[in-house]
Amino acid sequence: MISFWKVLSIVLILYALIGGLLMPVPDLPILEQSIRNLYYHVPMWFSMILLLMASAWQAIRVLNGKGRLADAASSTFATVGMLYGMIGIVTGMLWAKNTWGVYWVSDPKLNSAAIGMLMYAAYFVFRGSMDEEEKRARFSAVYNLFSFPVFVVLIFVIPRLTDSLHPGNGGNPGFNQYDLDSRLRMVFYPAVIGWVLFGFWLADIGLRMKKLEIKNEE
Amino acid sequence: MKHLFLQKVSTATQADLASNGKFFVVVGVIALVFLGISGFLIYIDKRLKKLEDKA
């Protein structure tokens, strides 16, 4: 049987996809109907950061001597996290083009996100460059544990210290102006929960495949 | 000028979208696409379970 939380993720995303298009939204200047992207673009980042957190947690387990399985879990979570991050960047660019007029501006939030993604890209290159498994697990766990806090600082702290076009920054914590609206909240929260669960489902499948591979090798 | 023009065009409101029932067809299609993909994911999950039980 399929676990309850997996079915729940489908139900919540389905609700968010449909509700996100049909439910009323506040009439905001410039954004207008594109505020609906809040239901699709933002959950990607929420999910990504939780997946990367899970990846870092598994990296700690690697360093505690939990071995191959923890290493497999750590890299799988990072992979799905990056998939979400990539979708987040691309959807953000499309939204930016239609809100700010360009796909990319040299904005602290955007540049930080790009740097963060590159840090994790380096994580995968780093992993790929090592053949010895024990070493790869430990070294990439250490690198992972450096990357994660830096990533958090990059996308949540630095953009708040300065001015940013992106909502929720420039000394303006949260995305209050949108979030306070109960109409948006009714779709936004289920969307976030749904996409987070869906991401963990993808990682679950990837990890179970890796476990089978490990079993087959032994 | 260009931007002024763009703003004029992009002011489709909720009422405009709903006034013509065909918008809901698109919503239905999006929902079906997602359901199809999720269905495939469930299928993969189940087959993986079988492999795990065998291993």
PDB file of C-alpha atoms in Angstrom:
ATOM      1  CA  MET A   1       0.000   0.000   0.000  1.00  0.00           C
ATOM      2  CA  ILE A   2       1.006   3.549  -0.661  1.00  0.00           C
ATOM      3  CA  SER A   3       1.758   5.492   2.513  1.00  0.00           C
ATOM      4  CA  PHE A   4      -0.752   8.021   3.706  1.00  0.00           C
ATOM      5  CA  TRP A   5       1.631  10.964   3.390  1.00  0.00           C
ATOM      6  CA  LYS A   6       2.309  10.205  -0.255  1.00  0.00           C
ATOM      7  CA  VAL A   7      -1.384  10.250  -1.087  1.00  0.00           C
ATOM      8  CA  LEU A   8      -1.717  13.399   1.001  1.00  0.00           C
ATOM      9  CA  SER A   9       0.961  15.107  -1.090  1.00  0.00           C
ATOM     10  CA  ILE A  10      -0.987  14.366  -4.270  1.00  0.00           C
ATOM     11  CA  VAL A  11      -4.246  15.606  -2.773  1.00  0.00           C
ATOM     12  CA  LEU A  12      -2.675  18.816  -1.469  1.00  0.00           C
ATOM     13  CA  ILE A  13      -0.846  19.606  -4.708  1.00  0.00           C
ATOM     14  CA  LEU A  14      -3.954  18.898  -6.736  1.00  0.00           C
ATOM     15  CA  TYR A  15      -5.907  21.262  -4.499  1.00  0.00           C
ATOM     16  CA  ALA A  16      -3.191  23.891  -4.835  1.00  0.00           C
ATOM     17  CA  LEU A  17      -2.999  23.526  -8.619  1.00  0.00           C
ATOM     18  CA  ILE A  18      -6.729  23.921  -9.064  1.00  0.00           C
ATOM     19  CA  GLY A  19      -7.414  26.314  -6.188  1.00  0.00           C
ATOM     20  CA  GLY A  20      -4.398  28.374  -7.158  1.00  0.00           C
ATOM     21  CA  LEU A  21      -5.976  29.081 -10.511  1.00  0.00           C
ATOM     22  CA  LEU A  22      -9.582  29.465  -9.468  1.00  0.00           C
ATOM     23  CA  MET A  23      -9.689  31.005  -5.993  1.00  0.00           C
ATOM     24  CA  PRO A  24      -9.859  34.780  -5.706  1.00  0.00           C
ATOM     25  CA  VAL A  25      -6.636  36.706  -5.107  1.00  0.00           C
ATOM     26  CA  PRO A  26      -6.125  40.248  -3.822  1.00  0.00           C
ATOM     27  CA  ASP A  27      -5.729  42.905  -6.491  1.00  0.00           C
ATOM     28  CA  LEU A  28      -2.062  43.869  -6.206  1.00  0.00           C
ATOM     29  CA  PRO A  29      -0.343  46.534  -8.288  1.00  0.00           C
ATOM     30  CA  ILE A  30       2.008  45.282 -11.052  1.00  0.00           C
ATOM     31  CA  LEU A  31       1.743  41.666  -9.889  1.00  0.00           C
ATOM     32  CA  GLU A  32      -1.954  41.467 -10.635  1.00  0.00           C
ATOM     33  CA  GLN A  33      -2.910  37.901 -11.480  1.00  0.00           C
ATOM     34  CA  SER A  34       0.723  36.795 -11.420  1.00  0.00           C
ATOM     35  CA  ILE A  35       0.531  36.758  -7.598  1.00  0.00           C
ATOM     36  CA  ARG A  36      -0.798  33.250  -8.176  1.00  0.00           C
ATOM     37  CA  ASN A  37       2.817  32.243  -8.777  1.00  0.00           C
ATOM     38  CA  LEU A  38       3.109  32.404  -5.001  1.00  0.00           C
ATOM     39  CA  TYR A  39       1.430  28.980  -4.980  1.00  0.00           C
ATOM     40  CA  TYR A  40       3.867  27.446  -7.442  1.00  0.00           C
ATOM     41  CA  HIS A  41       7.193  29.253  -7.243  1.00  0.00           C
ATOM     42  CA  VAL A  42       7.578  29.752  -3.485  1.00  0.00           C
ATOM     43  CA  PRO A  43       6.807  26.148  -2.394  1.00  0.00           C
ATOM     44  CA  MET A  44       9.797  25.058  -4.489  1.00  0.00           C
ATOM     45  CA  TRP A  45      12.141  27.032  -2.237  1.00  0.00           C
ATOM     46  CA  PHE A  46      10.440  25.918   0.961  1.00  0.00           C
ATOM     47  CA  SER A  47      10.751  22.311  -0.110  1.00  0.00           C
ATOM     48  CA  MET A  48      14.315  22.779  -1.276  1.00  0.00           C
ATOM     49  CA  ILE A  49      15.515  24.162   2.037  1.00  0.00           C
ATOM     50  CA  LEU A  50      13.835  21.323   3.972  1.00  0.00           C
ATOM     51  CA  LEU A  51      15.365  18.741   1.638  1.00  0.00           C
ATOM     52  CA  LEU A  52      18.800  20.304   2.043  1.00  0.00           C
ATOM     53  CA  MET A  53      18.250  20.300   5.797  1.00  0.00           C
ATOM     54  CA  ALA A  54      17.514  16.576   5.603  1.00  0.00           C
ATOM     55  CA  SER A  55      20.658  16.178   3.523  1.00  0.00           C
ATOM     56  CA  ALA A  56      22.740  17.970   6.164  1.00  0.00           C
ATOM     57  CA  TRP A  57      21.137  15.854   8.888  1.00  0.00           C
ATOM     58  CA  GLN A  58      22.161  12.687   7.050  1.00  0.00           C
ATOM     59  CA  ALA A  59      25.656  14.155   6.636  1.00  0.00           C
ATOM     60  CA  ILE A  60      25.866  14.393  10.439  1.00  0.00           C
ATOM     61  CA  ARG A  61      24.847  10.743  10.604  1.00  0.00           C
ATOM     62  CA  VAL A  62      27.627   9.876   8.169  1.00  0.00           C
ATOM     63  CA  LEU A  63      30.162  11.534  10.439  1.00  0.00           C
ATOM     64  CA  ASN A  64      28.677   9.613  13.367  1.00  0.00           C
ATOM     65  CA  GLY A  65      29.670   6.416  11.614  1.00  0.00           C
ATOM     66  CA  LYS A  66      26.305   5.489  10.126  1.00  0.00           C
ATOM     67  CA  GLY A  67      28.050   4.663   6.855  1.00  0.00           C
ATOM     68  CA  ARG A  68      26.860   3.992   3.352  1.00  0.00           C
ATOM     69  CA  LEU A  69      23.135   4.289   3.836  1.00  0.00           C
ATOM     70  CA  ALA A  70      23.383   7.686   5.481  1.00  0.00           C
ATOM     71  CA  ASP A  71      25.685   8.822   2.679  1.00  0.00           C
ATOM     72  CA  ALA A  72      23.213   7.576   0.072  1.00  0.00           C
ATOM     73  CA  ALA A  73      20.395   9.395   1.871  1.00  0.00           C
ATOM     74  CA  SER A  74      22.427  12.594   2.166  1.00  0.00           C
ATOM     75  CA  SER A  75      23.216  12.737  -1.548  1.00  0.00           C
ATOM     76  CA  THR A  76      19.672  11.794  -2.565  1.00  0.00           C
ATOM     77  CA  PHE A  77      18.139  14.569  -0.490  1.00  0.00           C
ATOM     78  CA  ALA A  78      20.634  17.012  -1.985  1.00  0.00           C
ATOM     79  CA  THR A  79      19.773  15.847  -5.497  1.00  0.00           C
ATOM     80  CA  VAL A  80      16.037  16.353  -5.078  1.00  0.00           C
ATOM     81  CA  GLY A  81      16.727  19.625  -3.264  1.00  0.00           C
ATOM     82  CA  MET A  82      18.698  20.858  -6.267  1.00  0.00           C
ATOM     83  CA  LEU A  83      15.948  19.751  -8.642  1.00  0.00           C
ATOM     84  CA  TYR A  84      13.505  21.899  -6.666  1.00  0.00           C
ATOM     85  CA  GLY A  85      16.010  24.752  -6.514  1.00  0.00           C
ATOM     86  CA  MET A  86      16.508  24.641 -10.254  1.00  0.00           C
ATOM     87  CA  ILE A  87      12.760  24.759 -10.848  1.00  0.00           C
ATOM     88  CA  GLY A  88      12.603  27.594  -8.299  1.00  0.00           C
ATOM     89  CA  ILE A  89      15.230  29.614 -10.186  1.00  0.00           C
ATOM     90  CA  VAL A  90      13.672  29.084 -13.604  1.00  0.00           C
ATOM     91  CA  THR A  91      10.126  29.862 -12.444  1.00  0.00           C
ATOM     92  CA  GLY A  92      11.474  32.874 -10.581  1.00  0.00           C
ATOM     93  CA  MET A  93      13.144  34.135 -13.742  1.00  0.00           C
ATOM     94  CA  LEU A  94       9.940  33.871 -15.715  1.00  0.00           C
ATOM     95  CA  TRP A  95       8.072  35.720 -12.982  1.00  0.00           C
ATOM     96  CA  ALA A  96      10.825  38.349 -12.775  1.00  0.00           C
ATOM     97  CA  LYS A  97      10.653  38.970 -16.512  1.00  0.00           C
ATOM     98  CA  ASN A  98       6.981  39.801 -16.215  1.00  0.00           C
ATOM     99  CA  THR A  99       7.225  41.802 -13.012  1.00  0.00           C
ATOM    100  CA  TRP A 100      10.584  43.568 -13.110  1.00  0.00           C
ATOM    101  CA  GLY A 101      11.025  43.450 -16.887  1.00  0.00           C
ATOM    102  CA  VAL A 102      14.146  41.281 -16.966  1.00  0.00           C
ATOM    103  CA  TYR A 103      14.948  37.653 -16.335  1.00  0.00           C
ATOM    104  CA  TRP A 104      17.809  38.441 -14.008  1.00  0.00           C
ATOM    105  CA  VAL A 105      18.886  41.485 -12.062  1.00  0.00           C
ATOM    106  CA  SER A 106      21.946  41.789  -9.888  1.00  0.00           C
ATOM    107  CA  ASP A 107      19.856  41.542  -6.769  1.00  0.00           C
ATOM    108  CA  PRO A 108      21.178  40.149  -3.458  1.00  0.00           C
ATOM    109  CA  LYS A 109      18.431  37.531  -3.232  1.00  0.00           C
ATOM    110  CA  LEU A 110      18.887  36.292  -6.781  1.00  0.00           C
ATOM    111  CA  ASN A 111      22.658  36.299  -6.772  1.00  0.00           C
ATOM    112  CA  SER A 112      22.768  34.595  -3.390  1.00  0.00           C
ATOM    113  CA  ALA A 113      20.450  31.887  -4.640  1.00  0.00           C
ATOM    114  CA  ALA A 114      22.677  31.379  -7.677  1.00  0.00           C
ATOM    115  CA  ILE A 115      25.823  31.157  -5.533  1.00  0.00           C
ATOM    116  CA  GLY A 116      24.091  28.693  -3.241  1.00  0.00           C
ATOM    117  CA  MET A 117      23.090  26.503  -6.156  1.00  0.00           C
ATOM    118  CA  LEU A 118      26.665  26.553  -7.451  1.00  0.00           C
ATOM    119  CA  MET A 119      27.896  25.444  -4.030  1.00  0.00           C
ATOM    120  CA  TYR A 120      25.711  22.377  -4.267  1.00  0.00           C
ATOM    121  CA  ALA A 121      26.707  21.823  -7.893  1.00  0.00           C
ATOM    122  CA  ALA A 122      30.278  21.682  -6.580  1.00  0.00           C
ATOM    123  CA  TYR A 123      29.091  19.129  -4.020  1.00  0.00           C
ATOM    124  CA  PHE A 124      28.115  16.741  -6.797  1.00  0.00           C
ATOM    125  CA  VAL A 125      31.302  17.349  -8.784  1.00  0.00           C
ATOM    126  CA  PHE A 126      33.258  16.749  -5.586  1.00  0.00           C
ATOM    127  CA  ARG A 127      31.437  13.478  -4.969  1.00  0.00           C
ATOM    128  CA  GLY A 128      31.965  12.351  -8.522  1.00  0.00           C
ATOM    129  CA  SER A 129      35.682  12.976  -8.321  1.00  0.00           C
ATOM    130  CA  MET A 130      36.312  10.413  -5.574  1.00  0.00           C
ATOM    131  CA  ASP A 131      36.320   6.672  -6.079  1.00  0.00           C
ATOM    132  CA  GLU A 132      37.027   5.501  -2.588  1.00  0.00           C
ATOM    133  CA  GLU A 133      33.654   5.180  -0.971  1.00  0.00           C
ATOM    134  CA  GLU A 134      34.516   5.654   2.684  1.00  0.00           C
ATOM    135  CA  LYS A 135      36.492   8.788   1.902  1.00  0.00           C
ATOM    136  CA  ARG A 136      33.810  10.150  -0.418  1.00  0.00           C
ATOM    137  CA  ALA A 137      31.152   9.710   2.252  1.00  0.00           C
ATOM    138  CA  ARG A 138      33.144  11.507   4.932  1.00  0.00           C
ATOM    139  CA  PHE A 139      34.546  14.300   2.767  1.00  0.00           C
ATOM    140  CA  SER A 140      31.240  15.105   1.114  1.00  0.00           C
ATOM    141  CA  ALA A 141      29.510  15.027   4.496  1.00  0.00           C
ATOM    142  CA  VAL A 142      31.952  17.627   5.775  1.00  0.00           C
ATOM    143  CA  TYR A 143      31.491  19.733   2.649  1.00  0.00           C
ATOM    144  CA  ASN A 144      27.719  19.378   2.974  1.00  0.00           C
ATOM    145  CA  LEU A 145      27.828  20.596   6.560  1.00  0.00           C
ATOM    146  CA  PHE A 146      29.751  23.671   5.454  1.00  0.00           C
ATOM    147  CA  SER A 147      27.449  24.340   2.521  1.00  0.00           C
ATOM    148  CA  PHE A 148      24.130  24.158   4.288  1.00  0.00           C
ATOM    149  CA  PRO A 149      24.656  26.935   6.875  1.00  0.00           C
ATOM    150  CA  VAL A 150      26.293  29.127   4.235  1.00  0.00           C
ATOM    151  CA  PHE A 151      23.346  28.552   1.929  1.00  0.00           C
ATOM    152  CA  VAL A 152      20.918  29.540   4.687  1.00  0.00           C
ATOM    153  CA  VAL A 153      22.881  32.702   5.401  1.00  0.00           C
ATOM    154  CA  LEU A 154      23.080  33.480   1.683  1.00  0.00           C
ATOM    155  CA  ILE A 155      19.392  33.274   0.928  1.00  0.00           C
ATOM    156  CA  PHE A 156      17.791  34.213   4.255  1.00  0.00           C
ATOM    157  CA  VAL A 157      20.188  36.575   5.995  1.00  0.00           C
ATOM    158  CA  ILE A 158      22.201  38.564   3.441  1.00  0.00           C
ATOM    159  CA  PRO A 159      19.192  39.676   1.331  1.00  0.00           C
ATOM    160  CA  ARG A 160      17.574  41.028   4.518  1.00  0.00           C
ATOM    161  CA  LEU A 161      20.599  43.131   5.404  1.00  0.00           C
ATOM    162  CA  THR A 162      20.277  45.162   2.263  1.00  0.00           C
ATOM    163  CA  ASP A 163      17.652  46.198  -0.223  1.00  0.00           C
ATOM    164  CA  SER A 164      16.174  43.663  -2.557  1.00  0.00           C
ATOM    165  CA  LEU A 165      13.517  43.655  -5.206  1.00  0.00           C
ATOM    166  CA  HIS A 166      12.450  40.260  -4.058  1.00  0.00           C
ATOM    167  CA  PRO A 167       9.587  40.296  -1.521  1.00  0.00           C
ATOM    168  CA  GLY A 168      10.422  39.501   2.077  1.00  0.00           C
ATOM    169  CA  ASN A 169      13.801  41.216   2.079  1.00  0.00           C
ATOM    170  CA  GLY A 170      15.445  44.562   2.725  1.00  0.00           C
ATOM    171  CA  GLY A 171      14.827  44.529   6.465  1.00  0.00           C
ATOM    172  CA  ASN A 172      11.365  43.201   5.840  1.00  0.00           C
ATOM    173  CA  PRO A 173      11.153  39.718   7.299  1.00  0.00           C
ATOM    174  CA  GLY A 174       8.602  37.272   6.020  1.00  0.00           C
ATOM    175  CA  PHE A 175       6.473  38.001   3.065  1.00  0.00           C
ATOM    176  CA  ASN A 176       3.974  39.839   5.188  1.00  0.00           C
ATOM    177  CA  GLN A 177       2.205  41.882   2.555  1.00  0.00           C
ATOM    178  CA  TYR A 178       1.072  38.773   0.712  1.00  0.00           C
ATOM    179  CA  ASP A 179       1.073  36.309   3.524  1.00  0.00           C
ATOM    180  CA  LEU A 180      -1.276  38.306   5.684  1.00  0.00           C
ATOM    181  CA  ASP A 181      -4.013  37.914   3.135  1.00  0.00           C
ATOM    182  CA  SER A 182      -6.145  34.977   4.203  1.00  0.00           C
ATOM    183  CA  ARG A 183      -7.221  34.284   0.624  1.00  0.00           C
ATOM    184  CA  LEU A 184      -3.631  33.592  -0.343  1.00  0.00           C
ATOM    185  CA  ARG A 185      -2.946  31.617   2.787  1.00  0.00           C
ATOM    186  CA  MET A 186      -5.741  29.158   2.079  1.00  0.00           C
ATOM    187  CA  VAL A 187      -3.954  27.871  -0.982  1.00  0.00           C
ATOM    188  CA  PHE A 188      -0.354  28.742  -0.124  1.00  0.00           C
ATOM    189  CA  TYR A 189       0.036  26.621   3.025  1.00  0.00           C
ATOM    190  CA  PRO A 190      -1.459  23.445   1.515  1.00  0.00           C
ATOM    191  CA  ALA A 191       0.730  24.025  -1.555  1.00  0.00           C
ATOM    192  CA  VAL A 192       3.873  24.214   0.575  1.00  0.00           C
ATOM    193  CA  ILE A 193       3.001  21.103   2.582  1.00  0.00           C
ATOM    194  CA  GLY A 194       2.047  19.196  -0.558  1.00  0.00           C
ATOM    195  CA  TRP A 195       5.235  20.020  -2.458  1.00  0.00           C
ATOM    196  CA  VAL A 196       7.427  19.313   0.576  1.00  0.00           C
ATOM    197  CA  LEU A 197       5.858  15.862   0.992  1.00  0.00           C
ATOM    198  CA  PHE A 198       6.132  15.255  -2.745  1.00  0.00           C
ATOM    199  CA  GLY A 199       9.845  16.112  -2.631  1.00  0.00           C
ATOM    200  CA  PHE A 200      10.409  13.681   0.210  1.00  0.00           C
ATOM    201  CA  TRP A 201       8.534  11.066  -1.777  1.00  0.00           C
ATOM    202  CA  LEU A 202      10.875  11.554  -4.751  1.00  0.00           C
ATOM    203  CA  ALA A 203      13.852  11.308  -2.407  1.00  0.00           C
ATOM    204  CA  ASP A 204      12.312   8.208  -0.827  1.00  0.00           C
ATOM    205  CA  ILE A 205      12.152   6.488  -4.192  1.00  0.00           C
ATOM    206  CA  GLY A 206      15.701   7.522  -5.085  1.00  0.00           C
ATOM    207  CA  LEU A 207      17.022   6.312  -1.750  1.00  0.00           C
ATOM    208  CA  ARG A 208      15.233   2.965  -1.921  1.00  0.00           C
ATOM    209  CA  MET A 209      16.746   2.430  -5.358  1.00  0.00           C
ATOM    210  CA  LYS A 210      20.199   3.160  -3.972  1.00  0.00           C
ATOM    211  CA  LYS A 211      19.599   0.758  -1.097  1.00  0.00           C
ATOM    212  CA  LEU A 212      18.709  -1.971  -3.579  1.00  0.00           C
ATOM    213  CA  GLU A 213      21.873  -1.214  -5.539  1.00  0.00           C
ATOM    214  CA  ILE A 214      23.943  -1.488  -2.369  1.00  0.00           C
ATOM    215  CA  LYS A 215      22.238  -4.779  -1.509  1.00  0.00           C
ATOM    216  CA  ASN A 216      22.879  -6.123  -4.991  1.00  0.00           C
ATOM    217  CA  GLU A 217      26.559  -5.299  -4.742  1.00  0.00           C
ATOM    218  CA  GLU A 218      26.962  -7.141  -1.466  1.00  0.00           C
TER     219      GLU A 218
ATOM    220  CA  MET B   1       5.179  53.537 -24.006  1.00  0.00           C
ATOM    221  CA  LYS B   2       5.810  49.858 -24.459  1.00  0.00           C
ATOM    222  CA  HIS B   3       5.290  49.240 -20.779  1.00  0.00           C
ATOM    223  CA  LEU B   4       2.108  51.219 -20.669  1.00  0.00           C
ATOM    224  CA  PHE B   5       0.805  49.093 -23.465  1.00  0.00           C
ATOM    225  CA  LEU B   6       1.824  45.866 -21.744  1.00  0.00           C
ATOM    226  CA  GLN B   7       0.048  46.878 -18.567  1.00  0.00           C
ATOM    227  CA  LYS B   8      -3.148  47.513 -20.390  1.00  0.00           C
ATOM    228  CA  VAL B   9      -3.118  44.101 -21.960  1.00  0.00           C
ATOM    229  CA  SER B  10      -2.268  42.213 -18.820  1.00  0.00           C
ATOM    230  CA  THR B  11      -5.184  43.314 -16.687  1.00  0.00           C
ATOM    231  CA  ALA B  12      -7.283  40.193 -17.146  1.00  0.00           C
ATOM    232  CA  THR B  13      -9.190  39.804 -13.924  1.00  0.00           C
ATOM    233  CA  GLN B  14     -10.702  36.826 -12.222  1.00  0.00           C
ATOM    234  CA  ALA B  15     -14.116  37.745 -13.617  1.00  0.00           C
ATOM    235  CA  ASP B  16     -12.781  37.891 -17.186  1.00  0.00           C
ATOM    236  CA  LEU B  17     -11.265  34.456 -16.878  1.00  0.00           C
ATOM    237  CA  ALA B  18     -14.358  32.895 -15.418  1.00  0.00           C
ATOM    238  CA  SER B  19     -16.778  34.611 -17.770  1.00  0.00           C
ATOM    239  CA  ASN B  20     -15.838  32.179 -20.499  1.00  0.00           C
ATOM    240  CA  GLY B  21     -16.126  28.597 -19.272  1.00  0.00           C
ATOM    241  CA  LYS B  22     -13.209  27.494 -21.401  1.00  0.00           C
ATOM    242  CA  PHE B  23     -10.707  28.613 -18.798  1.00  0.00           C
ATOM    243  CA  PHE B  24     -11.917  25.774 -16.578  1.00  0.00           C
ATOM    244  CA  VAL B  25     -11.024  23.325 -19.306  1.00  0.00           C
ATOM    245  CA  VAL B  26      -7.395  24.384 -18.909  1.00  0.00           C
ATOM    246  CA  VAL B  27      -7.607  23.933 -15.153  1.00  0.00           C
ATOM    247  CA  GLY B  28      -9.014  20.458 -15.760  1.00  0.00           C
ATOM    248  CA  VAL B  29      -6.207  19.588 -18.143  1.00  0.00           C
ATOM    249  CA  ILE B  30      -3.537  20.755 -15.692  1.00  0.00           C
ATOM    250  CA  ALA B  31      -5.151  18.634 -12.969  1.00  0.00           C
ATOM    251  CA  LEU B  32      -5.251  15.582 -15.249  1.00  0.00           C
ATOM    252  CA  VAL B  33      -1.612  15.994 -16.267  1.00  0.00           C
ATOM    253  CA  PHE B  34      -0.579  16.088 -12.635  1.00  0.00           C
ATOM    254  CA  LEU B  35      -2.797  13.106 -11.804  1.00  0.00           C
ATOM    255  CA  GLY B  36      -1.230  11.150 -14.634  1.00  0.00           C
ATOM    256  CA  ILE B  37       2.296  11.863 -13.436  1.00  0.00           C
ATOM    257  CA  SER B  38       1.372  11.052  -9.823  1.00  0.00           C
ATOM    258  CA  GLY B  39      -0.245   7.831 -10.947  1.00  0.00           C
ATOM    259  CA  PHE B  40       2.989   6.834 -12.626  1.00  0.00           C
ATOM    260  CA  LEU B  41       4.913   7.696  -9.456  1.00  0.00           C
ATOM    261  CA  ILE B  42       2.597   5.439  -7.430  1.00  0.00           C
ATOM    262  CA  TYR B  43       3.174   2.694  -9.992  1.00  0.00           C
ATOM    263  CA  ILE B  44       6.955   3.051  -9.671  1.00  0.00           C
ATOM    264  CA  ASP B  45       6.659   3.062  -5.890  1.00  0.00           C
ATOM    265  CA  LYS B  46       4.713  -0.204  -5.936  1.00  0.00           C
ATOM    266  CA  ARG B  47       7.099  -1.920  -8.328  1.00  0.00           C
ATOM    267  CA  LEU B  48      10.018  -0.813  -6.194  1.00  0.00           C
ATOM    268  CA  LYS B  49       8.243  -2.307  -3.174  1.00  0.00           C
ATOM    269  CA  LYS B  50       8.012  -5.631  -4.964  1.00  0.00           C
ATOM    270  CA  LEU B  51      11.738  -5.546  -5.732  1.00  0.00           C
ATOM    271  CA  GLU B  52      12.491  -4.762  -2.100  1.00  0.00           C
ATOM    272  CA  ASP B  53      10.369  -7.653  -0.908  1.00  0.00           C
ATOM    273  CA  LYS B  54      12.257  -9.992  -3.210  1.00  0.00           C
ATOM    274  CA  ALA B  55      15.712  -8.734  -2.274  1.00  0.00           C
TER     275      ALA B  55
END
